[in-house]
XYZ file of C-alpha atoms in Angstrom:
289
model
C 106.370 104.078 -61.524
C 105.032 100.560 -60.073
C 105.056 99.221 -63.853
C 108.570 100.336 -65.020
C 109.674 99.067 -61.442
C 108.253 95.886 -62.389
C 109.679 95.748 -66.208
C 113.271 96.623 -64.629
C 113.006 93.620 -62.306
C 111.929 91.268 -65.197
C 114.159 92.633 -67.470
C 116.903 92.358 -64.217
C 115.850 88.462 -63.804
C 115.758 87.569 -67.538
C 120.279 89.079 -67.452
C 120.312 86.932 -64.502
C 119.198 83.303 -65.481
C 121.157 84.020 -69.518
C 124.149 85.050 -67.667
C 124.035 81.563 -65.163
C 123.228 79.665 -68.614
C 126.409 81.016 -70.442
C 128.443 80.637 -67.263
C 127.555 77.016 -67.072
C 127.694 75.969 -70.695
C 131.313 78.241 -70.662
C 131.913 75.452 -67.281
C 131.414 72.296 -69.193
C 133.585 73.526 -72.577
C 136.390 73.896 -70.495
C 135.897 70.215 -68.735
C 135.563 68.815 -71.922
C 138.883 70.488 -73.548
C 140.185 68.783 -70.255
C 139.316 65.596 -70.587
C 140.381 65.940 -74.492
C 143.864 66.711 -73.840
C 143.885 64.461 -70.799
C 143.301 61.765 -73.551
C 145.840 63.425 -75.826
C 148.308 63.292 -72.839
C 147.818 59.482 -72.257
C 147.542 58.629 -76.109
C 150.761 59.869 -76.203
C 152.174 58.546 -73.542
C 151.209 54.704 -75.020
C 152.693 55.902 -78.595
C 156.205 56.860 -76.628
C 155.953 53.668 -74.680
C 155.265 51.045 -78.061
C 156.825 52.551 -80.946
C 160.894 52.297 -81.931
C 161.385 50.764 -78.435
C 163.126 46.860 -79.760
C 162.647 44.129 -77.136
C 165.894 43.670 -75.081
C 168.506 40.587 -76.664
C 168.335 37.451 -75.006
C 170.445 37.110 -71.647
C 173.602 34.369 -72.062
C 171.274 32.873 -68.980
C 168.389 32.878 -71.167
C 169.868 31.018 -73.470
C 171.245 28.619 -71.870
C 167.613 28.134 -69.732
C 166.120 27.904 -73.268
C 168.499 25.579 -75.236
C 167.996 22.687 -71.860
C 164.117 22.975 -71.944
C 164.246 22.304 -75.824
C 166.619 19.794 -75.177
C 165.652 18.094 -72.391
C 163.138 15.308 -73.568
C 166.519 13.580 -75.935
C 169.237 11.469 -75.557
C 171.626 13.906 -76.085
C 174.837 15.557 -76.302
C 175.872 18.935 -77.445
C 177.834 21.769 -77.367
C 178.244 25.392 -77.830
C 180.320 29.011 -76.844
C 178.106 31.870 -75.839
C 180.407 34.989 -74.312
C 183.639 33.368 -74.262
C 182.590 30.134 -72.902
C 182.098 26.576 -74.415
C 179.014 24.843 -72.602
C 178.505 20.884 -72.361
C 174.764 19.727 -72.527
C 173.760 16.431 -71.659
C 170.213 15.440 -71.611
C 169.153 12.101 -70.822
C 165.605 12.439 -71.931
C 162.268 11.377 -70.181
C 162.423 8.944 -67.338
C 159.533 7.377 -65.977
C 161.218 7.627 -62.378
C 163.860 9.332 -60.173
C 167.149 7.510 -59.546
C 168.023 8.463 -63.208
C 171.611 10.691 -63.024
C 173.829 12.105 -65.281
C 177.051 13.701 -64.929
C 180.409 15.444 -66.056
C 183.591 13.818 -64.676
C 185.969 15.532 -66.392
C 186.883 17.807 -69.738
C 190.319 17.398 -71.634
C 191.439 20.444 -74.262
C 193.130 17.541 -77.004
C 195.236 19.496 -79.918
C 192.516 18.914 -82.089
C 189.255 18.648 -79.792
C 187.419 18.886 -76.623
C 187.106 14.922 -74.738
C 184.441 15.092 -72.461
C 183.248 12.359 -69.685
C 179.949 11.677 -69.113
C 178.713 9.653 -65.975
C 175.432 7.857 -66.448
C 173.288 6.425 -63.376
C 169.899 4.629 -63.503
C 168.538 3.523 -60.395
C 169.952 0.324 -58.024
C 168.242 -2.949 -57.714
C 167.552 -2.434 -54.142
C 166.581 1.950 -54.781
C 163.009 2.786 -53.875
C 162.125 4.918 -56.377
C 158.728 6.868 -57.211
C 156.934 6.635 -60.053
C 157.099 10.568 -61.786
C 158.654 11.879 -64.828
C 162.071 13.232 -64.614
C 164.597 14.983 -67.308
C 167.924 13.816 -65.813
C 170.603 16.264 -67.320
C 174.072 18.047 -66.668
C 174.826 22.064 -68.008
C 179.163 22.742 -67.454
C 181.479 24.773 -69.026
C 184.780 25.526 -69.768
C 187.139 28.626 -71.207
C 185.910 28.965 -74.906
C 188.482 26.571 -77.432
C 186.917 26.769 -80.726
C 187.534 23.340 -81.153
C 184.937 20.270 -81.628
C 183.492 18.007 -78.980
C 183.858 14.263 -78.034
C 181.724 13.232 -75.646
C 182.639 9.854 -73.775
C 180.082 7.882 -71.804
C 180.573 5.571 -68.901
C 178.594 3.659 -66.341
C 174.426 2.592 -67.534
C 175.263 4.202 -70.959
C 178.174 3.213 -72.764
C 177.416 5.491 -76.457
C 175.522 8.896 -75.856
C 174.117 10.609 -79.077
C 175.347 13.484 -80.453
C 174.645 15.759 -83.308
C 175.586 16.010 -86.556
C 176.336 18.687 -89.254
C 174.510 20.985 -86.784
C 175.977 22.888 -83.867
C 173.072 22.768 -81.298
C 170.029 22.182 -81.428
C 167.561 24.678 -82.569
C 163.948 25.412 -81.209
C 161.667 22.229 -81.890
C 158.525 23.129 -82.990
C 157.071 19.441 -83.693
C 158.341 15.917 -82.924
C 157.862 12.090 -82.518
C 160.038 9.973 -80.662
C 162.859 9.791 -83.900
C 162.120 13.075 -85.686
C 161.839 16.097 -84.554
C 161.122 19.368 -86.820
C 162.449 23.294 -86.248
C 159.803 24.151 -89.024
C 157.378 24.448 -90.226
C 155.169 24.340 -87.128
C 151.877 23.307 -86.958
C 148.790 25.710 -88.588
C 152.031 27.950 -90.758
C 151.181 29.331 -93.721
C 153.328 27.731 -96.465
C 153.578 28.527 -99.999
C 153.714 25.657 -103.142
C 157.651 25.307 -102.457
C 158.465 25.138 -99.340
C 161.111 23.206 -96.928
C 161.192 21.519 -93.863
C 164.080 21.313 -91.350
C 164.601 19.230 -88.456
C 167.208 15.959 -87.154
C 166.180 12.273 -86.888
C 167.556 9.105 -85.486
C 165.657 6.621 -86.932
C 166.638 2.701 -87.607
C 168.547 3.011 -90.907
C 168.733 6.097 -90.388
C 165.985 6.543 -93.267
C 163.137 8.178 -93.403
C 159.422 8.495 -95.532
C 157.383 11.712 -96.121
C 154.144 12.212 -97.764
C 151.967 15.437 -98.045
C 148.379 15.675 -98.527
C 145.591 17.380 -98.812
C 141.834 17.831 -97.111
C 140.764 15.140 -99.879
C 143.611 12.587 -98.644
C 145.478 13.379 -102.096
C 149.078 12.605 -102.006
C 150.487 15.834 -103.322
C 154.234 15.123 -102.603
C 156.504 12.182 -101.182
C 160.088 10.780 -100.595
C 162.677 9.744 -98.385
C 165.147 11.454 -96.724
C 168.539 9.985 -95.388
C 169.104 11.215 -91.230
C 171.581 8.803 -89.287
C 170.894 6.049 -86.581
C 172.357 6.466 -83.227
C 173.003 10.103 -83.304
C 170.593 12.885 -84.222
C 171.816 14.113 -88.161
C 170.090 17.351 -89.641
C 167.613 17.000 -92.157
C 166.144 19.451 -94.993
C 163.356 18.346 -96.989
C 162.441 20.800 -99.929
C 158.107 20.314 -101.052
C 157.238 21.732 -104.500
C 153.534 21.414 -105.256
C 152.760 21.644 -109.086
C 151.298 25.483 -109.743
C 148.830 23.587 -112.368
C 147.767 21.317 -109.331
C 144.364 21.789 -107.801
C 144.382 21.313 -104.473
C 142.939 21.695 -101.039
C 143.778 24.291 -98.721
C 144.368 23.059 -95.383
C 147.530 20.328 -95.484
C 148.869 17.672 -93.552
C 152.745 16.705 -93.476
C 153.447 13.317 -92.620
C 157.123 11.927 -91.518
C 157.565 8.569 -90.668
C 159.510 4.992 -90.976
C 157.882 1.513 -91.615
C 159.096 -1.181 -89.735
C 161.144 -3.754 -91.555
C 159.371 -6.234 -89.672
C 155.865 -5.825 -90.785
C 155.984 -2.717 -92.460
C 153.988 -0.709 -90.203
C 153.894 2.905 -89.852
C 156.690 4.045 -86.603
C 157.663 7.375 -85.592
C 154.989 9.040 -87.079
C 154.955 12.751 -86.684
C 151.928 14.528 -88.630
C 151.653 18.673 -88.964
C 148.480 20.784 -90.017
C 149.252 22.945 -92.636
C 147.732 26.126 -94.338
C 148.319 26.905 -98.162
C 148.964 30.275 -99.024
C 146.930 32.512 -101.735
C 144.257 29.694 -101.824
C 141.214 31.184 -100.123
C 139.959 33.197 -103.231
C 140.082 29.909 -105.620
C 138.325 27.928 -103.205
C 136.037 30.403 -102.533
C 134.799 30.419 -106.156
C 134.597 26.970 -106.322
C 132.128 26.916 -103.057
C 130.080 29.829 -104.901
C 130.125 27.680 -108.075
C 128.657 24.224 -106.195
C 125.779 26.126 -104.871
């Protein structure tokens, strides 16, 4: 009797300690499914939150903030309708000081155009000013007419810039102090035609470009014709010869040469990437070794 009492309690023991063992191992399958479909849950969630959702348009107020920051380092005036509306922009550019003003003292609907006043102020004789960078510049608007702009300056300025075959002014991406370019920007990828867009004011109202390559090739150059006194767009087409071996990284140079002493003004230089190059050069690299 003592020995089957004692095989029943093993045998009673051994059940015991299998039955904990499945209990716990049937425990941590169902945390695990848990923290599965917890991810599943939340993966979801980021899929609903990124995909076929399109960034909200552009506020009238964002424009408008946008088109003055771009603007607001030229000489400038411009205008343009946005929700049944025709806005006046006048920039008057970088000052080294405050006391710099500008204003709009009146706009007249003509048969055949829009004559706006433009106040100009620089500071008195007698102003203490302080030495900081300012962009002086006046945002107004007026019932949308469809009809073209004059702007008329008085006071410091008596001509105020203005542009030409272009509406506004579109998002600089590189500039000197006479050229400014919309694209391409600096480090894009361009293929072996490309063009380049932008406005000048320049003396002459001509312009020089060269592009080159890592080697200081000259790969293409020209001239383009902008305006002087206002800002007049520009488009520039580059076609690099397909049978032309060239460098990959680029360099776009725009410039004018003074008719002084011929040296090099408004230069404006941009780093550029040619496409579809990498395997060619590659090989070459492989080939030098």
């Amino acid at each position: 009797m003592a020995r089957k009492a004692a095989a029943l309690l093993v045998a009673m023991l051994v059940a015991a300690v299998l039955l904990a063992g499945c209990s716990k191992n049937a425990a941590g399958n169902q945390g695990n499914n848990s923290i599965t479909d917890n991810n599943n849950i939340t993966n979801n969630n980021e899929e609903n939150n990124f995909s076929g959702q399109e960034p909200a348009p552009p506020t009238t107020e964002d424009e408008l903030v946008a088109w003055t920051e771009n603007s607001k380092g030229m000489f400038l005036a411009q205008s343009r309708e946005l929700d049944g509306k025709q806005y006046f922009l006048v920039t008057y550019g970088a000052k080294e000081s405050n006391g710099y003003e500008v204003e709009i003292t009146g706009a007249e609907v003509l048969e055949d155009r829009v004559r706006v006043q433009v106040m100009f102020h620089e500071p008195a004789d007698d102003m203490i000013v302080q030495e900081t960078e300012t962009y002086p510049y006046v945002l107004d608007s007026i019932d949308a007419t469809g009809l073209p702009v004059e702007f008329v300056a008085e006071g410091a300025e008596t001509y105020v810039p203005q542009l030409l075959d272009l509406d506004y002014l579109r998002p600089i991406a590189a500039g000197s102090a006479g050229i400014k370019v919309f694209y391409p920007a600096p480090g894009d990828l361009v293929e072996r035609r490309f063009s380049v867009e932008g406005v000048a004011n320049v003396f002459e109202g001509n312009f020089l470009y060269q592009l080159t390559d890592s080697k200081n090739r000259v790969i293409v150059s020209g001239y383009s014709t902008a305006a002087m006194g206002d800002w007049k767009r520009f488009l520039l087409h580059c076609d690099i010869d397909s049978n032309l071996q060239i460098e990959r990284d680029l360099q776009l140079m725009l410039y004018t040469e003074s008719a002084v002493d011929g040296s090099v003004q408004d230069k404006l230089v941009i780093d550029l990437t040619l496409a579809g190059e990498q395997s060619a050069q590659a090989a070459e690299k492989g080939e030098e070794r």
